[in-house]
PDB file of C-alpha atoms in Angstrom:
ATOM      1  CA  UNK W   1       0.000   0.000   0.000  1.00 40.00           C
ATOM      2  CA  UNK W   2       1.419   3.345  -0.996  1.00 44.00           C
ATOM      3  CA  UNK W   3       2.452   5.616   2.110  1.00 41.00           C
ATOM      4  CA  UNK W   4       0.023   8.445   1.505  1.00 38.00           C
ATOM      5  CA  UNK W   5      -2.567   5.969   1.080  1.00 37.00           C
ATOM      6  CA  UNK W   6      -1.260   4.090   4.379  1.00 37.00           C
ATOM      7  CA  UNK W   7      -1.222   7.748   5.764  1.00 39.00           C
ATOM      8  CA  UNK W   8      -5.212   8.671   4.751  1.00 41.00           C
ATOM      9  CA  UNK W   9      -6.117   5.239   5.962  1.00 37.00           C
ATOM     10  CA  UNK W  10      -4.893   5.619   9.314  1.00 41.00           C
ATOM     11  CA  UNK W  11      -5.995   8.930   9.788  1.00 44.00           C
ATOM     12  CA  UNK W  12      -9.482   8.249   8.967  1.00 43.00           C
ATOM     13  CA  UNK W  13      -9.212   5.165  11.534  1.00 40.00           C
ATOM     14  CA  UNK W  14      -7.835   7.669  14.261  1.00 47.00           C
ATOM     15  CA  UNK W  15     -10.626   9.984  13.564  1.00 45.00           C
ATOM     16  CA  UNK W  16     -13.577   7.479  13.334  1.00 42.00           C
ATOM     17  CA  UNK W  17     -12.100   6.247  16.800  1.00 43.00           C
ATOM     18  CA  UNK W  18     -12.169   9.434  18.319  1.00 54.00           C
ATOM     19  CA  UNK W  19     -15.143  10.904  17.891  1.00 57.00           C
ATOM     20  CA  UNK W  20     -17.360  13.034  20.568  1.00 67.00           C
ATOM     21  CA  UNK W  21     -19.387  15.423  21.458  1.00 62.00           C
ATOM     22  CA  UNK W  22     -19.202  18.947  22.988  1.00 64.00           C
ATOM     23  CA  UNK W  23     -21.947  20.598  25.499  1.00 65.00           C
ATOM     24  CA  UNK W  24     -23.734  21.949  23.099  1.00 61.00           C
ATOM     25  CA  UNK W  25     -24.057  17.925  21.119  1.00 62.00           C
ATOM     26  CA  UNK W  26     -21.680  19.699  18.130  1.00 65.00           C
ATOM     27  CA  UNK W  27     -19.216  16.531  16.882  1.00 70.00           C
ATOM     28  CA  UNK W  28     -15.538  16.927  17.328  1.00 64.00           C
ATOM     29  CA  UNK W  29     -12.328  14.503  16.716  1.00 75.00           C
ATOM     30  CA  UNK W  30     -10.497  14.595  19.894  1.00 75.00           C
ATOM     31  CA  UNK W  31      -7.354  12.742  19.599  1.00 76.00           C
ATOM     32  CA  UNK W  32      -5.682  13.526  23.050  1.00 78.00           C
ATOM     33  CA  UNK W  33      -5.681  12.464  26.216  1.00 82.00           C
ATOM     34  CA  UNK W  34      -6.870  14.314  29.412  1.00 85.00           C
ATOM     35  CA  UNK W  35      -3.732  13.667  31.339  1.00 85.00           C
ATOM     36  CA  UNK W  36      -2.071  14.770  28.248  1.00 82.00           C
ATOM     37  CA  UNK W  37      -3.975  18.289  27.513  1.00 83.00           C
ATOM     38  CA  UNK W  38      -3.316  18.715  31.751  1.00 87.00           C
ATOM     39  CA  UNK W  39      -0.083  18.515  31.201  1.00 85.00           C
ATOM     40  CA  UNK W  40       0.611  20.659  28.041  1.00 84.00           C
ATOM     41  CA  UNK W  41      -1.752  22.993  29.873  1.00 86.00           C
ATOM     42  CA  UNK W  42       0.276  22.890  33.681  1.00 88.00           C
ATOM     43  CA  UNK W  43       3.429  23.454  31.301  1.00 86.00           C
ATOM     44  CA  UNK W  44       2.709  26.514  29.582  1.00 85.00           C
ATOM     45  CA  UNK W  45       0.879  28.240  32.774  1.00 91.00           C
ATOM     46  CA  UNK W  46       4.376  27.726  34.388  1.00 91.00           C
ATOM     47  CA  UNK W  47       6.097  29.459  31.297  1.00 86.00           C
ATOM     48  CA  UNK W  48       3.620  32.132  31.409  1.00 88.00           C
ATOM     49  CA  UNK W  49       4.044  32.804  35.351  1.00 94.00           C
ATOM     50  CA  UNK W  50       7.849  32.782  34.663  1.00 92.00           C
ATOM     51  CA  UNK W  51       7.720  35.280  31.694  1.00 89.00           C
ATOM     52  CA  UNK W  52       4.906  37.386  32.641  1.00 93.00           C
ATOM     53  CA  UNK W  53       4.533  39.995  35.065  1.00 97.00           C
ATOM     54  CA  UNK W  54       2.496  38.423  38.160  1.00 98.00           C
ATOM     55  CA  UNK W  55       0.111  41.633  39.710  1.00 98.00           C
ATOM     56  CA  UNK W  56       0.554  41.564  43.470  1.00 97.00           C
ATOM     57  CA  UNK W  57      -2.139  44.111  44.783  1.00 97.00           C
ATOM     58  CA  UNK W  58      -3.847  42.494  47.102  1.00 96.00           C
ATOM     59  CA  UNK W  59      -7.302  44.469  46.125  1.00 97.00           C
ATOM     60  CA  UNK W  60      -7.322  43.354  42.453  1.00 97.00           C
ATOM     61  CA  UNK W  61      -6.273  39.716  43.310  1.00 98.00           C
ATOM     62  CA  UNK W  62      -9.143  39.273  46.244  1.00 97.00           C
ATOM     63  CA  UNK W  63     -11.692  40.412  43.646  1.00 98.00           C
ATOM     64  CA  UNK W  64     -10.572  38.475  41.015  1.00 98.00           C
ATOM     65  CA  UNK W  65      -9.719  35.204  42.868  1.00 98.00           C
ATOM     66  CA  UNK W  66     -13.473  35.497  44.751  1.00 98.00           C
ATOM     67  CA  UNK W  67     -15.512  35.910  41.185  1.00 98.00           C
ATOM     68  CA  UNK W  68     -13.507  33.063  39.829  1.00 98.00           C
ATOM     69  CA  UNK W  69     -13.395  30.859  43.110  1.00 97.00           C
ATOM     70  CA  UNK W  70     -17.614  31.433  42.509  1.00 97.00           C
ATOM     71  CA  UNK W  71     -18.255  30.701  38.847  1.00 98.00           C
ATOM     72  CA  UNK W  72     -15.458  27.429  39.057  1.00 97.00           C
ATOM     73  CA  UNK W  73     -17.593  26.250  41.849  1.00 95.00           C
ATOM     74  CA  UNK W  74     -20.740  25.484  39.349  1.00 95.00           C
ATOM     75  CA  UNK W  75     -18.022  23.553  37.069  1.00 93.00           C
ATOM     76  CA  UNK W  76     -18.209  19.875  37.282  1.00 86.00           C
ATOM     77  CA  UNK W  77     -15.091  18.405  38.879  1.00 84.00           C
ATOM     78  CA  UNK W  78     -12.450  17.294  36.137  1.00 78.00           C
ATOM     79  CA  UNK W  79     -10.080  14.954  35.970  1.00 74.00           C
ATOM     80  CA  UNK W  80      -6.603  15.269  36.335  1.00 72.00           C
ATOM     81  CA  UNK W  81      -7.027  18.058  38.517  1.00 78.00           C
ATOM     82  CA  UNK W  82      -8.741  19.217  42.077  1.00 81.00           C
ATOM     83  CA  UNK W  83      -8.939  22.694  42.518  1.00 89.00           C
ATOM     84  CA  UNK W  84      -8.587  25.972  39.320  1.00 95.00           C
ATOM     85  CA  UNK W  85      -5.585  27.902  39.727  1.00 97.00           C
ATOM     86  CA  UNK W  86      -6.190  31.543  39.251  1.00 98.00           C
ATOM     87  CA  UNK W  87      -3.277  34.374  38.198  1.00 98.00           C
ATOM     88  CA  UNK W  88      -3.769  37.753  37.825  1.00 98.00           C
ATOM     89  CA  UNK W  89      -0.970  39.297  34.952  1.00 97.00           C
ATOM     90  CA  UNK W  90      -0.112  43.084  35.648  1.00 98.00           C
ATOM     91  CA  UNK W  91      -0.708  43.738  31.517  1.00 94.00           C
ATOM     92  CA  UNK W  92      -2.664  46.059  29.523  1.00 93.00           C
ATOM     93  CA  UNK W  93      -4.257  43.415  27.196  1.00 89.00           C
ATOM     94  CA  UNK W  94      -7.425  43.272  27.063  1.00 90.00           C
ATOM     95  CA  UNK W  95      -7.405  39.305  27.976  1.00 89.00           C
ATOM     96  CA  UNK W  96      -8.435  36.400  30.144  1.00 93.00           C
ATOM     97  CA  UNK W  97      -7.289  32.780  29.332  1.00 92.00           C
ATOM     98  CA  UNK W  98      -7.991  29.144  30.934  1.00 93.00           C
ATOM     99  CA  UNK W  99      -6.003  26.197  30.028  1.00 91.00           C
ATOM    100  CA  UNK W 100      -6.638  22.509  30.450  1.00 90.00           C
ATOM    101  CA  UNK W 101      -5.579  21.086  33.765  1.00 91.00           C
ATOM    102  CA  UNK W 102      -7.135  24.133  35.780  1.00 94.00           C
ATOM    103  CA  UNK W 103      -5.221  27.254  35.517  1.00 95.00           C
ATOM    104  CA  UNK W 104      -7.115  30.611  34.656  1.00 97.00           C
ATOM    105  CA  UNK W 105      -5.126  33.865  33.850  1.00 96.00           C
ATOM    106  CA  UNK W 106      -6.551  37.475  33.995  1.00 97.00           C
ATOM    107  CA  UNK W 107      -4.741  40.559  32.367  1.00 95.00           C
ATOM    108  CA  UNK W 108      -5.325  43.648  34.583  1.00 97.00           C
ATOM    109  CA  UNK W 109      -6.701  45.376  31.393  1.00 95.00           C
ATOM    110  CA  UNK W 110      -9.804  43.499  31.276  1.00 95.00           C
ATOM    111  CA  UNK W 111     -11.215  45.176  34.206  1.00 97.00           C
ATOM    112  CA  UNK W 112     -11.104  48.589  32.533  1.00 95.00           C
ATOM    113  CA  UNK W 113     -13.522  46.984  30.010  1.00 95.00           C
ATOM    114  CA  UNK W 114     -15.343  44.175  32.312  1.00 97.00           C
ATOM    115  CA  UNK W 115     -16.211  46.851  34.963  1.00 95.00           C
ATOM    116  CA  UNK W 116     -17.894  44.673  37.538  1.00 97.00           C
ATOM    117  CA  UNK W 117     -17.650  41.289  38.819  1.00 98.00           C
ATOM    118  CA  UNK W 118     -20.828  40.054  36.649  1.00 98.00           C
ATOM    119  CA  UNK W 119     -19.236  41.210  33.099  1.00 97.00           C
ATOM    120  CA  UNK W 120     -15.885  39.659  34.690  1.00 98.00           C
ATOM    121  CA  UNK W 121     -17.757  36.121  35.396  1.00 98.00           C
ATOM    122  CA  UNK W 122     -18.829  36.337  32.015  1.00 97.00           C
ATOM    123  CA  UNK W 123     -15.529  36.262  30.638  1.00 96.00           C
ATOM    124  CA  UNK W 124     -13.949  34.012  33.316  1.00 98.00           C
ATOM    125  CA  UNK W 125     -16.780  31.534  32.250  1.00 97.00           C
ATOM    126  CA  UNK W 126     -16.259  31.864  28.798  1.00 94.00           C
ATOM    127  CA  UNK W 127     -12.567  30.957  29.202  1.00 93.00           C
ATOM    128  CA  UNK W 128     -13.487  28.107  31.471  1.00 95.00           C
ATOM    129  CA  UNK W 129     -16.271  26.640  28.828  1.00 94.00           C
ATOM    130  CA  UNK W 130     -13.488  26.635  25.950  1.00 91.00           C
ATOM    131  CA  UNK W 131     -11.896  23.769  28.580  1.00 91.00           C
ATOM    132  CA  UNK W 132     -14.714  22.104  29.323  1.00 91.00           C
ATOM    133  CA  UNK W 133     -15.760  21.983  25.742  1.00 88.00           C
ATOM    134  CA  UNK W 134     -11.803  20.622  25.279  1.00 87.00           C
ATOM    135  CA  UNK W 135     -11.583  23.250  22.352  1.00 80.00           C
ATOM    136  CA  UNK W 136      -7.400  23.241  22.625  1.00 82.00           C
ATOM    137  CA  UNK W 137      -7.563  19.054  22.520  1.00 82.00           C
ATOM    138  CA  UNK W 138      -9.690  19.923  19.333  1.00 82.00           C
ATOM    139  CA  UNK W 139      -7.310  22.183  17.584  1.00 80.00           C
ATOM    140  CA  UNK W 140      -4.499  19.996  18.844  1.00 78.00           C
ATOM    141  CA  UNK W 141      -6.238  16.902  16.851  1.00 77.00           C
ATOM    142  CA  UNK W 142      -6.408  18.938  13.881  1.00 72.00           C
ATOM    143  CA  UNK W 143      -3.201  19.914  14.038  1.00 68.00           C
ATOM    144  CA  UNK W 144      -1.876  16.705  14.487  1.00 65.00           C
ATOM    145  CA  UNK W 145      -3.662  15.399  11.299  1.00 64.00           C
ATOM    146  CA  UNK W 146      -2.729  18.083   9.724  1.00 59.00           C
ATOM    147  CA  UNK W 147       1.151  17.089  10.250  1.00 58.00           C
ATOM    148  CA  UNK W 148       1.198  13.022  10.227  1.00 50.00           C
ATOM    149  CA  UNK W 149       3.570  11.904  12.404  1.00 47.00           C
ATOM    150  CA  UNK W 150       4.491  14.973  14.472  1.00 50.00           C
ATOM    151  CA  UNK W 151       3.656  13.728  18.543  1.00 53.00           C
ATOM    152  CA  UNK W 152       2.746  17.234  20.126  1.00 54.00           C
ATOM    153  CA  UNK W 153       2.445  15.885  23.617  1.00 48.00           C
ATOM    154  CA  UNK W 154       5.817  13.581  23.416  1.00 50.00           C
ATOM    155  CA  UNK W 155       7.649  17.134  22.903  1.00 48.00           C
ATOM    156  CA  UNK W 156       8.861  18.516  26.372  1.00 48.00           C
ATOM    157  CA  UNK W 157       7.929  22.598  26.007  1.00 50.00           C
ATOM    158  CA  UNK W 158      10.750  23.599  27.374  1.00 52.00           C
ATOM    159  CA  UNK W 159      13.325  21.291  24.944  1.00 52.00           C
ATOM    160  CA  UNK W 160      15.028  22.666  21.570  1.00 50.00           C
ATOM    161  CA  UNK W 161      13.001  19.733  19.742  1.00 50.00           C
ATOM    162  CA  UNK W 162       9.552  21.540  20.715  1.00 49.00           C
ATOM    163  CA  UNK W 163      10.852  25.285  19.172  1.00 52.00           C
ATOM    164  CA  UNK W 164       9.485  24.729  15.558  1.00 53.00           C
ATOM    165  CA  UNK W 165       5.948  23.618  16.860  1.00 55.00           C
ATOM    166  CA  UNK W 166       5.446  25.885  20.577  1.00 60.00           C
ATOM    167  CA  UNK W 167       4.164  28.446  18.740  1.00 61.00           C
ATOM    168  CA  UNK W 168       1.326  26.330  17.031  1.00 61.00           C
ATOM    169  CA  UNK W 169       0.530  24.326  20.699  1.00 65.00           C
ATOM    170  CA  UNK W 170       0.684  27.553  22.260  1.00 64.00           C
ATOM    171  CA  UNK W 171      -1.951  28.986  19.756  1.00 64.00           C
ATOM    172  CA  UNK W 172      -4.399  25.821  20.058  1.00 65.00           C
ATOM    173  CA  UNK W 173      -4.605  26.369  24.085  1.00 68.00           C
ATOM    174  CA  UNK W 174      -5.915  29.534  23.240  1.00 66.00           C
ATOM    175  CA  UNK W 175      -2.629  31.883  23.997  1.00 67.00           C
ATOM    176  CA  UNK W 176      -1.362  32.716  20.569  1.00 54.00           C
ATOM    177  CA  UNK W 177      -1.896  36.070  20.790  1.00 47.00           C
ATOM    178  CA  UNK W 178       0.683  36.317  23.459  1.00 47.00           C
ATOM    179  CA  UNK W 179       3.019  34.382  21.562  1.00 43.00           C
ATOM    180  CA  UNK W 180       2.597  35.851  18.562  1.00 39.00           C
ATOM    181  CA  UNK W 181       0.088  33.443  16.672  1.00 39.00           C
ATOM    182  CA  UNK W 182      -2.735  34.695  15.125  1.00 41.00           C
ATOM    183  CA  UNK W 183      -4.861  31.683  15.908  1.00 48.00           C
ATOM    184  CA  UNK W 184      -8.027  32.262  17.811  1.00 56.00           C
ATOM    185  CA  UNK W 185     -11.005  29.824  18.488  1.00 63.00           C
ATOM    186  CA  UNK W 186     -12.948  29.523  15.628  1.00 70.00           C
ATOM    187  CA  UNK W 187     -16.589  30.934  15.210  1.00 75.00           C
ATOM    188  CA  UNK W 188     -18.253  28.411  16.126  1.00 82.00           C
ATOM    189  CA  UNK W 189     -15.592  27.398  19.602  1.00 82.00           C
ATOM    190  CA  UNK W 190     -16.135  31.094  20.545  1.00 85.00           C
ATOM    191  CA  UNK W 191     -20.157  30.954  20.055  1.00 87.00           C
ATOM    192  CA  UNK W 192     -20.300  27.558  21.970  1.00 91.00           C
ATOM    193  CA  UNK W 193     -17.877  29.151  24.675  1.00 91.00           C
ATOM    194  CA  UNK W 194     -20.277  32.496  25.085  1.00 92.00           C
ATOM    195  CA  UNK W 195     -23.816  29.885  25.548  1.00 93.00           C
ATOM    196  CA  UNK W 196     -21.907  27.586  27.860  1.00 94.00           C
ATOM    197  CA  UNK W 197     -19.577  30.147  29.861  1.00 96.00           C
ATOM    198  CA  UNK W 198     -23.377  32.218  30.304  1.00 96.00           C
ATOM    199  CA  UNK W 199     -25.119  29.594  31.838  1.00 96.00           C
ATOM    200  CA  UNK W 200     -21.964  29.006  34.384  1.00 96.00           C
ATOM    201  CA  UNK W 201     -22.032  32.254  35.265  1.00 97.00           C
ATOM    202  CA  UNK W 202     -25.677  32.452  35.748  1.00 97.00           C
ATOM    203  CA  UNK W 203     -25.832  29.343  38.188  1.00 97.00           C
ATOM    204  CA  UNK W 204     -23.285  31.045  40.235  1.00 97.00           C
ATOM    205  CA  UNK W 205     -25.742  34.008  40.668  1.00 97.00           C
ATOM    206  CA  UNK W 206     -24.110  36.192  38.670  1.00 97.00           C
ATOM    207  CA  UNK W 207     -26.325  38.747  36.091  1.00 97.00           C
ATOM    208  CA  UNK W 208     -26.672  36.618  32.911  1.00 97.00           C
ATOM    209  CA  UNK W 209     -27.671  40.474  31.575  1.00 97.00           C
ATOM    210  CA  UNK W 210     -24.397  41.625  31.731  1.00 97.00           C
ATOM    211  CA  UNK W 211     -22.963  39.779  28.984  1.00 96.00           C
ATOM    212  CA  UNK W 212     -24.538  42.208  26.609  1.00 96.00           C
ATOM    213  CA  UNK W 213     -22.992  45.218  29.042  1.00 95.00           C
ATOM    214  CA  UNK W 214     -19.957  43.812  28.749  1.00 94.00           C
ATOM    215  CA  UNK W 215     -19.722  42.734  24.993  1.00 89.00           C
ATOM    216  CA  UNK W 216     -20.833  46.330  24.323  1.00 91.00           C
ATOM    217  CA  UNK W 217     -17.613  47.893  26.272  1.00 91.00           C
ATOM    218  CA  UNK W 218     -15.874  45.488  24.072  1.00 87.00           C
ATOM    219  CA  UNK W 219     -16.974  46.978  21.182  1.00 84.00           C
ATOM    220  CA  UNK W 220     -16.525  50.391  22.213  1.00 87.00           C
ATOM    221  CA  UNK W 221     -12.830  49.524  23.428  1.00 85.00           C
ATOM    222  CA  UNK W 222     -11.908  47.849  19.933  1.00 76.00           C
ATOM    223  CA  UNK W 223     -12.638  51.700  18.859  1.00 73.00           C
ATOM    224  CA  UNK W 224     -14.549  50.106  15.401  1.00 64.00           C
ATOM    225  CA  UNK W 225     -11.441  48.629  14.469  1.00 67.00           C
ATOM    226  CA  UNK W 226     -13.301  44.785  14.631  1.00 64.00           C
ATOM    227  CA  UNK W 227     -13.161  43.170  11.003  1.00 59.00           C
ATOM    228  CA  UNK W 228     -15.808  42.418   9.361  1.00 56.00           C
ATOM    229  CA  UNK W 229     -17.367  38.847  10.651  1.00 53.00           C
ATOM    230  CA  UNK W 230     -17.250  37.068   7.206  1.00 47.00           C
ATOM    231  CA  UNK W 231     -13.229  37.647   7.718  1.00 48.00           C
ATOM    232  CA  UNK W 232     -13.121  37.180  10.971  1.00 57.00           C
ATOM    233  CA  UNK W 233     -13.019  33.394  13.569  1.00 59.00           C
ATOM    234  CA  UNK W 234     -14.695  35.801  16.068  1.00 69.00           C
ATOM    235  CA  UNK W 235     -18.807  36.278  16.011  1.00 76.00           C
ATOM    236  CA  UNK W 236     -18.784  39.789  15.328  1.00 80.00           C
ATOM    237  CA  UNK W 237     -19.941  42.093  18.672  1.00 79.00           C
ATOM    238  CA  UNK W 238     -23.366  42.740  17.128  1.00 85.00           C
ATOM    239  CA  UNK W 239     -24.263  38.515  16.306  1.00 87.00           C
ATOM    240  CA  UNK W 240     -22.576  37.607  20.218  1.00 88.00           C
ATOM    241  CA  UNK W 241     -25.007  40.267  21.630  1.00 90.00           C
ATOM    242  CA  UNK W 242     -27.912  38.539  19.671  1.00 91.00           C
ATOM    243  CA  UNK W 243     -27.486  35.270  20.433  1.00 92.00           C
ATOM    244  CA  UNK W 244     -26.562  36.028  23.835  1.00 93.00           C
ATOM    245  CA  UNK W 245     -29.984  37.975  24.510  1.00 95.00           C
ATOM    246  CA  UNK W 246     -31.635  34.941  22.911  1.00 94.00           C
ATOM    247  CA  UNK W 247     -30.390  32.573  25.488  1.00 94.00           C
ATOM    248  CA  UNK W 248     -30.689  34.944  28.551  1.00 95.00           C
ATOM    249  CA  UNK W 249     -34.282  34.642  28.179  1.00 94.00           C
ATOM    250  CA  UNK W 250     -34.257  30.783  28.112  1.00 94.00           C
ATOM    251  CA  UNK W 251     -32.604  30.696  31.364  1.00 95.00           C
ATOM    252  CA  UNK W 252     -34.152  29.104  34.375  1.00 92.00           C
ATOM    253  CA  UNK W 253     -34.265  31.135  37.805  1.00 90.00           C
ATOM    254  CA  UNK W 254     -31.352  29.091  39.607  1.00 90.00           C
ATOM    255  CA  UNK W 255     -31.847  30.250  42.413  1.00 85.00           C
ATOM    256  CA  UNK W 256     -28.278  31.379  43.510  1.00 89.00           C
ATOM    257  CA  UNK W 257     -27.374  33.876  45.783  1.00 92.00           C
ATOM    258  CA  UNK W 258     -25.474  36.805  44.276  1.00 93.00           C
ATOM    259  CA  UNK W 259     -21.654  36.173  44.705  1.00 95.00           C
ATOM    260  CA  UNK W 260     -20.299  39.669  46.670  1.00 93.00           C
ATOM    261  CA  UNK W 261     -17.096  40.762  45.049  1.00 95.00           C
ATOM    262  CA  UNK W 262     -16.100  44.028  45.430  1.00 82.00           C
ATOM    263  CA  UNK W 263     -13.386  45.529  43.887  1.00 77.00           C
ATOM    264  CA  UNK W 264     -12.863  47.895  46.649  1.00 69.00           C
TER     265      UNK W 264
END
């Protein structure tokens, strides 16, 4: 049998085999491991800690650890680890980030734009539905199809033999844009993330009507310089804050007492 033919064979066997579903019932070929996205994801949270300046007011790291410690404690327990890690970077961006294995980073510039602890549990449970939807372990499988043969997760990130390829991994945990990638979720990650990350947030007690709030200080922040959605992986402001509104008035009452996180 020819190699390329070898080569389509077995990838089409490794992709019937690993099949599943995400939250929202959407199929996706997940080819990795949980231990092994945990890993890649305790790895490059360690980089990040070690290259990135680490905030240390006390203020700004109660208020963020206490909305996160309160939308993480509606997530399911998952394996590999027990409890999230939360880090607050001292940065400008305009950023949040959670990574496989429990580790959730906030940039000091979102809370110029997320200006109260409900538009900042939005965003913290947007981050945290792109792991439990195992978006990165998606774009990882499609990477590794994508280049037959290369082992992602057999590559120590820290060795010379993982240089040509950090950037990529890097970009499918959802941190390219601090390592230069340009590699965001897709549409349809980032429109499964906003559903699932709203209904976290809501059974936490948080305001589910603060999404749109928040998405529309996005929008004012990006100063009109969004692209157009057709060229764009992102839902465009305008189609988040519609389908958002859409499912805020499908929620149930849960019932949860308003988490009190003041920034003061």
């Amino acid at each position: 049998m020819p190699n390329l033919l070898k080569t389509t064979v077995l990838a089409t066997s490794i992709a019937l085999s690993a099949c599943s579903a995400s939250p929202t019932g959407r199929n996706q070929l997940l080819l990795f491991s949980d231990q092994d996205m945990s890993s890649l994801g305790a790895q490059s949270f360690d980089q990040m800690k070690q290259q990135q300046k680490v905030s240390t007011d006390k203020k700004v790291n109660a208020y963020v650890q206490c909305v996160a410690k309160s939308v993480t404690s509606q997530v399911p327990k998952q394996p590999g680890f027990n409890e999230w890690e939360v880090v607050v970077f001292d940065s400008d961006q305009v950023n949040a980030f959670a990574l496989p294995g429990g580790k959730i980073g906030v940039y000091t510039g979102l809370l110029k734009v997320a200006k109260n602890e409900d538009q900042l549990a939005t965003v913290i449970g947007h981050e945290i539905a792109h792991v439990l939807a195992d978006h990165s372990n998606e774009r990882l499988s499609q990477s590794q199809l994508a280049n037959a043969g290369l082992q992602i997760t057999n590559i120590a990130l820290g060795s010379s033999e993982y240089a040509q390829y950090r950037g990529a991994t890097m970009a499918a945990l959802g941190l390219g844009l601090q390592y230069g990638v340009l590699l965001p979720y897709g549409r349809t990650q980032e429109s499964e993330a906003d559903i699932v990350g709203l209904e976290i947030m809501a059974k936490a007690g948080f305001d589910p009507t603060e999404s749109i709030s928040l998405w529309k200080n996005m929008a004012a922040a990006s100063g009109g310089q969004q692209p157009p959605e057709l060229l764009s992986t992102h839902p465009s402001h305008s189609t988040r804050i519609q389908d958002l509104s859409a499912k805020i008035n499908t929620l149930p009452n849960y019932g949860a007492q308003k988490p009190n996180c003041s920034k003061s």
